[in-house]
Amino acid sequence: MMCPVTVSAQDDLRCVLKAPARAAAGKPVMLRFSLTNLSAAPVMLLEWNTPFEGWFAPFVDVTRDGVALPYRGPMVKRGDPSADEYLRLLPRRARSASVDLAQPFDFSMPGRYRVVPRIRVLDVVRAGELASPRPLDRHVPVALACNPVEIEVR
């Protein structure tokens, strides 16, 4: 059984993004996403639309020299989640994922790129039995306050 959990992005979940300060035009640009559970209890996080599942929706905004770049990656529409689409995050532990920014965004031109996260975990629950995950209409979303990163592409 899943029980609702009160999770404050500022108090219970810490999000950190890291990227190289410099990258070569037209090459991969890896973004590392780390999420730490600062609470005393384990939580389950739905991986959808986060770096934990890769590019299936835009979870960052990217600009080059102040001009917004379009997201060119896949977009997925879904039904209710299954239990295996949740990530268990133990108390005071971190999980990380890396994604290539150059897959859904054009990093082929030299310039100053700014990556601003807009990561929102669509459902957060207490860890426990996930035999029957919550349906979409009962999700408890949490917006994460993640740091932006800047990358100089040459």
JSON list of C-alpha atoms in Angstrom, two decimals:
[
{"chain": "A", "resi": 1, "resn": "MET", "atom": "CA", "xyz": [0.00, 0.00, 0.00]},
{"chain": "A", "resi": 2, "resn": "MET", "atom": "CA", "xyz": [1.29, 3.48, -0.84]},
{"chain": "A", "resi": 3, "resn": "CYS", "atom": "CA", "xyz": [0.79, 6.35, 1.59]},
{"chain": "A", "resi": 4, "resn": "PRO", "atom": "CA", "xyz": [1.04, 10.03, 0.66]},
{"chain": "A", "resi": 5, "resn": "VAL", "atom": "CA", "xyz": [4.21, 11.71, 1.84]},
{"chain": "A", "resi": 6, "resn": "THR", "atom": "CA", "xyz": [4.79, 15.36, 2.49]},
{"chain": "A", "resi": 7, "resn": "VAL", "atom": "CA", "xyz": [7.96, 16.22, 0.62]},
{"chain": "A", "resi": 8, "resn": "SER", "atom": "CA", "xyz": [9.35, 19.70, 0.40]},
{"chain": "A", "resi": 9, "resn": "ALA", "atom": "CA", "xyz": [11.77, 20.12, -2.48]},
{"chain": "A", "resi": 10, "resn": "GLN", "atom": "CA", "xyz": [13.78, 22.58, -0.42]},
{"chain": "A", "resi": 11, "resn": "ASP", "atom": "CA", "xyz": [13.81, 20.54, 2.79]},
{"chain": "A", "resi": 12, "resn": "ASP", "atom": "CA", "xyz": [13.72, 16.87, 1.76]},
{"chain": "A", "resi": 13, "resn": "LEU", "atom": "CA", "xyz": [15.10, 16.59, -1.78]},
{"chain": "A", "resi": 14, "resn": "ARG", "atom": "CA", "xyz": [18.30, 18.26, -2.98]},
{"chain": "A", "resi": 15, "resn": "CYS", "atom": "CA", "xyz": [18.92, 18.45, -6.70]},
{"chain": "A", "resi": 16, "resn": "VAL", "atom": "CA", "xyz": [22.32, 19.24, -8.23]},
{"chain": "A", "resi": 17, "resn": "LEU", "atom": "CA", "xyz": [23.17, 19.55, -11.93]},
{"chain": "A", "resi": 18, "resn": "LYS", "atom": "CA", "xyz": [26.74, 19.41, -13.24]},
{"chain": "A", "resi": 19, "resn": "ALA", "atom": "CA", "xyz": [28.06, 19.87, -16.77]},
{"chain": "A", "resi": 20, "resn": "PRO", "atom": "CA", "xyz": [31.47, 20.58, -18.28]},
{"chain": "A", "resi": 21, "resn": "ALA", "atom": "CA", "xyz": [32.48, 24.25, -18.36]},
{"chain": "A", "resi": 22, "resn": "ARG", "atom": "CA", "xyz": [33.61, 23.78, -21.98]},
{"chain": "A", "resi": 23, "resn": "ALA", "atom": "CA", "xyz": [32.56, 21.47, -24.78]},
{"chain": "A", "resi": 24, "resn": "ALA", "atom": "CA", "xyz": [33.30, 20.96, -28.47]},
{"chain": "A", "resi": 25, "resn": "ALA", "atom": "CA", "xyz": [30.65, 21.97, -31.01]},
{"chain": "A", "resi": 26, "resn": "GLY", "atom": "CA", "xyz": [28.77, 18.98, -32.40]},
{"chain": "A", "resi": 27, "resn": "LYS", "atom": "CA", "xyz": [30.03, 16.58, -29.71]},
{"chain": "A", "resi": 28, "resn": "PRO", "atom": "CA", "xyz": [28.16, 15.05, -26.75]},
{"chain": "A", "resi": 29, "resn": "VAL", "atom": "CA", "xyz": [27.54, 17.39, -23.80]},
{"chain": "A", "resi": 30, "resn": "MET", "atom": "CA", "xyz": [26.89, 15.34, -20.70]},
{"chain": "A", "resi": 31, "resn": "LEU", "atom": "CA", "xyz": [24.64, 16.67, -17.95]},
{"chain": "A", "resi": 32, "resn": "ARG", "atom": "CA", "xyz": [24.84, 14.90, -14.58]},
{"chain": "A", "resi": 33, "resn": "PHE", "atom": "CA", "xyz": [21.78, 15.02, -12.36]},
{"chain": "A", "resi": 34, "resn": "SER", "atom": "CA", "xyz": [22.03, 14.06, -8.68]},
{"chain": "A", "resi": 35, "resn": "LEU", "atom": "CA", "xyz": [19.12, 13.84, -6.29]},
{"chain": "A", "resi": 36, "resn": "THR", "atom": "CA", "xyz": [19.61, 13.41, -2.54]},
{"chain": "A", "resi": 37, "resn": "ASN", "atom": "CA", "xyz": [16.93, 12.38, -0.06]},
{"chain": "A", "resi": 38, "resn": "LEU", "atom": "CA", "xyz": [17.68, 14.53, 3.00]},
{"chain": "A", "resi": 39, "resn": "SER", "atom": "CA", "xyz": [14.79, 13.09, 5.02]},
{"chain": "A", "resi": 40, "resn": "ALA", "atom": "CA", "xyz": [14.85, 10.25, 7.54]},
{"chain": "A", "resi": 41, "resn": "ALA", "atom": "CA", "xyz": [12.46, 8.10, 5.49]},
{"chain": "A", "resi": 42, "resn": "PRO", "atom": "CA", "xyz": [12.80, 6.40, 2.11]},
{"chain": "A", "resi": 43, "resn": "VAL", "atom": "CA", "xyz": [10.72, 7.80, -0.74]},
{"chain": "A", "resi": 44, "resn": "MET", "atom": "CA", "xyz": [9.60, 6.49, -4.10]},
{"chain": "A", "resi": 45, "resn": "LEU", "atom": "CA", "xyz": [9.87, 8.85, -7.07]},
{"chain": "A", "resi": 46, "resn": "LEU", "atom": "CA", "xyz": [8.17, 8.41, -10.42]},
{"chain": "A", "resi": 47, "resn": "GLU", "atom": "CA", "xyz": [10.99, 8.54, -13.00]},
{"chain": "A", "resi": 48, "resn": "TRP", "atom": "CA", "xyz": [8.87, 10.03, -15.78]},
{"chain": "A", "resi": 49, "resn": "ASN", "atom": "CA", "xyz": [10.13, 13.31, -17.29]},
{"chain": "A", "resi": 50, "resn": "THR", "atom": "CA", "xyz": [13.34, 13.25, -15.26]},
{"chain": "A", "resi": 51, "resn": "PRO", "atom": "CA", "xyz": [16.94, 12.41, -16.20]},
{"chain": "A", "resi": 52, "resn": "PHE", "atom": "CA", "xyz": [16.45, 9.02, -14.51]},
{"chain": "A", "resi": 53, "resn": "GLU", "atom": "CA", "xyz": [14.54, 7.79, -17.58]},
{"chain": "A", "resi": 54, "resn": "GLY", "atom": "CA", "xyz": [16.38, 9.78, -20.26]},
{"chain": "A", "resi": 55, "resn": "TRP", "atom": "CA", "xyz": [14.85, 12.04, -22.87]},
{"chain": "A", "resi": 56, "resn": "PHE", "atom": "CA", "xyz": [11.10, 11.48, -23.13]},
{"chain": "A", "resi": 57, "resn": "ALA", "atom": "CA", "xyz": [10.16, 15.10, -22.36]},
{"chain": "A", "resi": 58, "resn": "PRO", "atom": "CA", "xyz": [12.02, 18.40, -21.97]},
{"chain": "A", "resi": 59, "resn": "PHE", "atom": "CA", "xyz": [13.04, 18.80, -18.32]},
{"chain": "A", "resi": 60, "resn": "VAL", "atom": "CA", "xyz": [15.48, 21.65, -19.02]},
{"chain": "A", "resi": 61, "resn": "ASP", "atom": "CA", "xyz": [15.37, 24.87, -21.01]},
{"chain": "A", "resi": 62, "resn": "VAL", "atom": "CA", "xyz": [18.48, 25.63, -23.06]},
{"chain": "A", "resi": 63, "resn": "THR", "atom": "CA", "xyz": [19.60, 28.96, -24.52]},
{"chain": "A", "resi": 64, "resn": "ARG", "atom": "CA", "xyz": [22.58, 29.83, -26.71]},
{"chain": "A", "resi": 65, "resn": "ASP", "atom": "CA", "xyz": [23.77, 33.41, -26.22]},
{"chain": "A", "resi": 66, "resn": "GLY", "atom": "CA", "xyz": [20.35, 34.26, -24.78]},
{"chain": "A", "resi": 67, "resn": "VAL", "atom": "CA", "xyz": [18.29, 32.67, -27.58]},
{"chain": "A", "resi": 68, "resn": "ALA", "atom": "CA", "xyz": [16.05, 29.73, -26.65]},
{"chain": "A", "resi": 69, "resn": "LEU", "atom": "CA", "xyz": [16.77, 26.42, -28.39]},
{"chain": "A", "resi": 70, "resn": "PRO", "atom": "CA", "xyz": [13.89, 24.15, -29.38]},
{"chain": "A", "resi": 71, "resn": "TYR", "atom": "CA", "xyz": [13.61, 20.71, -27.81]},
{"chain": "A", "resi": 72, "resn": "ARG", "atom": "CA", "xyz": [13.94, 18.11, -30.60]},
{"chain": "A", "resi": 73, "resn": "GLY", "atom": "CA", "xyz": [13.57, 14.96, -28.52]},
{"chain": "A", "resi": 74, "resn": "PRO", "atom": "CA", "xyz": [10.73, 12.52, -28.01]},
{"chain": "A", "resi": 75, "resn": "MET", "atom": "CA", "xyz": [7.56, 13.38, -26.11]},
{"chain": "A", "resi": 76, "resn": "VAL", "atom": "CA", "xyz": [5.59, 10.56, -24.53]},
{"chain": "A", "resi": 77, "resn": "LYS", "atom": "CA", "xyz": [1.95, 10.54, -23.46]},
{"chain": "A", "resi": 78, "resn": "ARG", "atom": "CA", "xyz": [1.15, 7.94, -20.83]},
{"chain": "A", "resi": 79, "resn": "GLY", "atom": "CA", "xyz": [-1.48, 6.18, -18.82]},
{"chain": "A", "resi": 80, "resn": "ASP", "atom": "CA", "xyz": [-1.17, 5.17, -15.18]},
{"chain": "A", "resi": 81, "resn": "PRO", "atom": "CA", "xyz": [2.37, 4.17, -14.08]},
{"chain": "A", "resi": 82, "resn": "SER", "atom": "CA", "xyz": [3.49, 0.73, -13.04]},
{"chain": "A", "resi": 83, "resn": "ALA", "atom": "CA", "xyz": [5.50, -0.03, -9.89]},
{"chain": "A", "resi": 84, "resn": "ASP", "atom": "CA", "xyz": [8.74, -0.53, -11.85]},
{"chain": "A", "resi": 85, "resn": "GLU", "atom": "CA", "xyz": [8.62, 3.10, -13.03]},
{"chain": "A", "resi": 86, "resn": "TYR", "atom": "CA", "xyz": [9.35, 4.34, -9.50]},
{"chain": "A", "resi": 87, "resn": "LEU", "atom": "CA", "xyz": [12.84, 4.89, -8.12]},
{"chain": "A", "resi": 88, "resn": "ARG", "atom": "CA", "xyz": [13.49, 4.11, -4.46]},
{"chain": "A", "resi": 89, "resn": "LEU", "atom": "CA", "xyz": [15.61, 6.75, -2.75]},
{"chain": "A", "resi": 90, "resn": "LEU", "atom": "CA", "xyz": [16.87, 5.74, 0.68]},
{"chain": "A", "resi": 91, "resn": "PRO", "atom": "CA", "xyz": [17.22, 8.24, 3.56]},
{"chain": "A", "resi": 92, "resn": "ARG", "atom": "CA", "xyz": [20.25, 10.50, 3.29]},
{"chain": "A", "resi": 93, "resn": "ARG", "atom": "CA", "xyz": [21.33, 8.83, 0.06]},
{"chain": "A", "resi": 94, "resn": "ALA", "atom": "CA", "xyz": [21.77, 10.15, -3.47]},
{"chain": "A", "resi": 95, "resn": "ARG", "atom": "CA", "xyz": [21.07, 8.73, -6.91]},
{"chain": "A", "resi": 96, "resn": "SER", "atom": "CA", "xyz": [22.53, 10.11, -10.13]},
{"chain": "A", "resi": 97, "resn": "ALA", "atom": "CA", "xyz": [21.85, 9.94, -13.84]},
{"chain": "A", "resi": 98, "resn": "SER", "atom": "CA", "xyz": [23.62, 11.38, -16.88]},
{"chain": "A", "resi": 99, "resn": "VAL", "atom": "CA", "xyz": [22.05, 12.50, -20.14]},
{"chain": "A", "resi": 100, "resn": "ASP", "atom": "CA", "xyz": [23.53, 13.95, -23.32]},
{"chain": "A", "resi": 101, "resn": "LEU", "atom": "CA", "xyz": [22.18, 17.48, -23.86]},
{"chain": "A", "resi": 102, "resn": "ALA", "atom": "CA", "xyz": [23.24, 17.32, -27.53]},
{"chain": "A", "resi": 103, "resn": "GLN", "atom": "CA", "xyz": [20.67, 14.60, -28.26]},
{"chain": "A", "resi": 104, "resn": "PRO", "atom": "CA", "xyz": [17.52, 16.78, -28.00]},
{"chain": "A", "resi": 105, "resn": "PHE", "atom": "CA", "xyz": [19.17, 20.23, -28.31]},
{"chain": "A", "resi": 106, "resn": "ASP", "atom": "CA", "xyz": [21.44, 21.66, -31.04]},
{"chain": "A", "resi": 107, "resn": "PHE", "atom": "CA", "xyz": [24.94, 22.11, -29.59]},
{"chain": "A", "resi": 108, "resn": "SER", "atom": "CA", "xyz": [26.60, 22.37, -33.03]},
{"chain": "A", "resi": 109, "resn": "MET", "atom": "CA", "xyz": [27.25, 26.13, -32.90]},
{"chain": "A", "resi": 110, "resn": "PRO", "atom": "CA", "xyz": [29.90, 27.87, -30.79]},
{"chain": "A", "resi": 111, "resn": "GLY", "atom": "CA", "xyz": [28.52, 30.09, -28.04]},
{"chain": "A", "resi": 112, "resn": "ARG", "atom": "CA", "xyz": [27.55, 30.39, -24.40]},
{"chain": "A", "resi": 113, "resn": "TYR", "atom": "CA", "xyz": [24.86, 27.87, -23.48]},
{"chain": "A", "resi": 114, "resn": "ARG", "atom": "CA", "xyz": [22.74, 28.12, -20.35]},
{"chain": "A", "resi": 115, "resn": "VAL", "atom": "CA", "xyz": [20.81, 25.11, -19.08]},
{"chain": "A", "resi": 116, "resn": "VAL", "atom": "CA", "xyz": [17.95, 25.91, -16.71]},
{"chain": "A", "resi": 117, "resn": "PRO", "atom": "CA", "xyz": [16.24, 22.93, -15.09]},
{"chain": "A", "resi": 118, "resn": "ARG", "atom": "CA", "xyz": [12.49, 22.65, -14.75]},
{"chain": "A", "resi": 119, "resn": "ILE", "atom": "CA", "xyz": [12.44, 19.22, -13.23]},
{"chain": "A", "resi": 120, "resn": "ARG", "atom": "CA", "xyz": [9.23, 18.19, -11.54]},
{"chain": "A", "resi": 121, "resn": "VAL", "atom": "CA", "xyz": [8.86, 14.74, -10.05]},
{"chain": "A", "resi": 122, "resn": "LEU", "atom": "CA", "xyz": [5.31, 13.82, -11.05]},
{"chain": "A", "resi": 123, "resn": "ASP", "atom": "CA", "xyz": [4.64, 11.54, -8.07]},
{"chain": "A", "resi": 124, "resn": "VAL", "atom": "CA", "xyz": [6.41, 11.15, -4.73]},
{"chain": "A", "resi": 125, "resn": "VAL", "atom": "CA", "xyz": [5.29, 8.51, -2.20]},
{"chain": "A", "resi": 126, "resn": "ARG", "atom": "CA", "xyz": [6.56, 6.84, 0.95]},
{"chain": "A", "resi": 127, "resn": "ALA", "atom": "CA", "xyz": [8.56, 3.76, 0.19]},
{"chain": "A", "resi": 128, "resn": "GLY", "atom": "CA", "xyz": [6.60, 0.60, 0.76]},
{"chain": "A", "resi": 129, "resn": "GLU", "atom": "CA", "xyz": [4.69, -1.86, -1.29]},
{"chain": "A", "resi": 130, "resn": "LEU", "atom": "CA", "xyz": [4.11, -0.57, -4.79]},
{"chain": "A", "resi": 131, "resn": "ALA", "atom": "CA", "xyz": [1.74, -3.31, -5.81]},
{"chain": "A", "resi": 132, "resn": "SER", "atom": "CA", "xyz": [-0.81, -0.69, -6.82]},
{"chain": "A", "resi": 133, "resn": "PRO", "atom": "CA", "xyz": [0.78, 2.67, -7.75]},
{"chain": "A", "resi": 134, "resn": "ARG", "atom": "CA", "xyz": [-1.46, 5.72, -7.63]},
{"chain": "A", "resi": 135, "resn": "PRO", "atom": "CA", "xyz": [-3.37, 6.57, -10.79]},
{"chain": "A", "resi": 136, "resn": "LEU", "atom": "CA", "xyz": [-2.48, 9.81, -12.59]},
{"chain": "A", "resi": 137, "resn": "ASP", "atom": "CA", "xyz": [-5.31, 11.78, -10.99]},
{"chain": "A", "resi": 138, "resn": "ARG", "atom": "CA", "xyz": [-3.94, 11.05, -7.47]},
{"chain": "A", "resi": 139, "resn": "HIS", "atom": "CA", "xyz": [-0.27, 11.88, -8.06]},
{"chain": "A", "resi": 140, "resn": "VAL", "atom": "CA", "xyz": [1.56, 14.15, -5.63]},
{"chain": "A", "resi": 141, "resn": "PRO", "atom": "CA", "xyz": [4.04, 16.18, -7.73]},
{"chain": "A", "resi": 142, "resn": "VAL", "atom": "CA", "xyz": [7.12, 17.97, -6.37]},
{"chain": "A", "resi": 143, "resn": "ALA", "atom": "CA", "xyz": [9.02, 20.69, -8.25]},
{"chain": "A", "resi": 144, "resn": "LEU", "atom": "CA", "xyz": [12.77, 20.48, -7.67]},
{"chain": "A", "resi": 145, "resn": "ALA", "atom": "CA", "xyz": [14.90, 23.57, -7.13]},
{"chain": "A", "resi": 146, "resn": "CYS", "atom": "CA", "xyz": [17.95, 22.63, -9.19]},
{"chain": "A", "resi": 147, "resn": "ASN", "atom": "CA", "xyz": [20.86, 24.89, -10.11]},
{"chain": "A", "resi": 148, "resn": "PRO", "atom": "CA", "xyz": [21.36, 26.13, -13.70]},
{"chain": "A", "resi": 149, "resn": "VAL", "atom": "CA", "xyz": [24.64, 25.40, -15.50]},
{"chain": "A", "resi": 150, "resn": "GLU", "atom": "CA", "xyz": [26.57, 27.26, -18.20]},
{"chain": "A", "resi": 151, "resn": "ILE", "atom": "CA", "xyz": [28.68, 25.70, -20.92]},
{"chain": "A", "resi": 152, "resn": "GLU", "atom": "CA", "xyz": [30.99, 27.39, -23.39]},
{"chain": "A", "resi": 153, "resn": "VAL", "atom": "CA", "xyz": [30.90, 25.56, -26.72]},
{"chain": "A", "resi": 154, "resn": "ARG", "atom": "CA", "xyz": [33.79, 26.08, -29.12]}
]
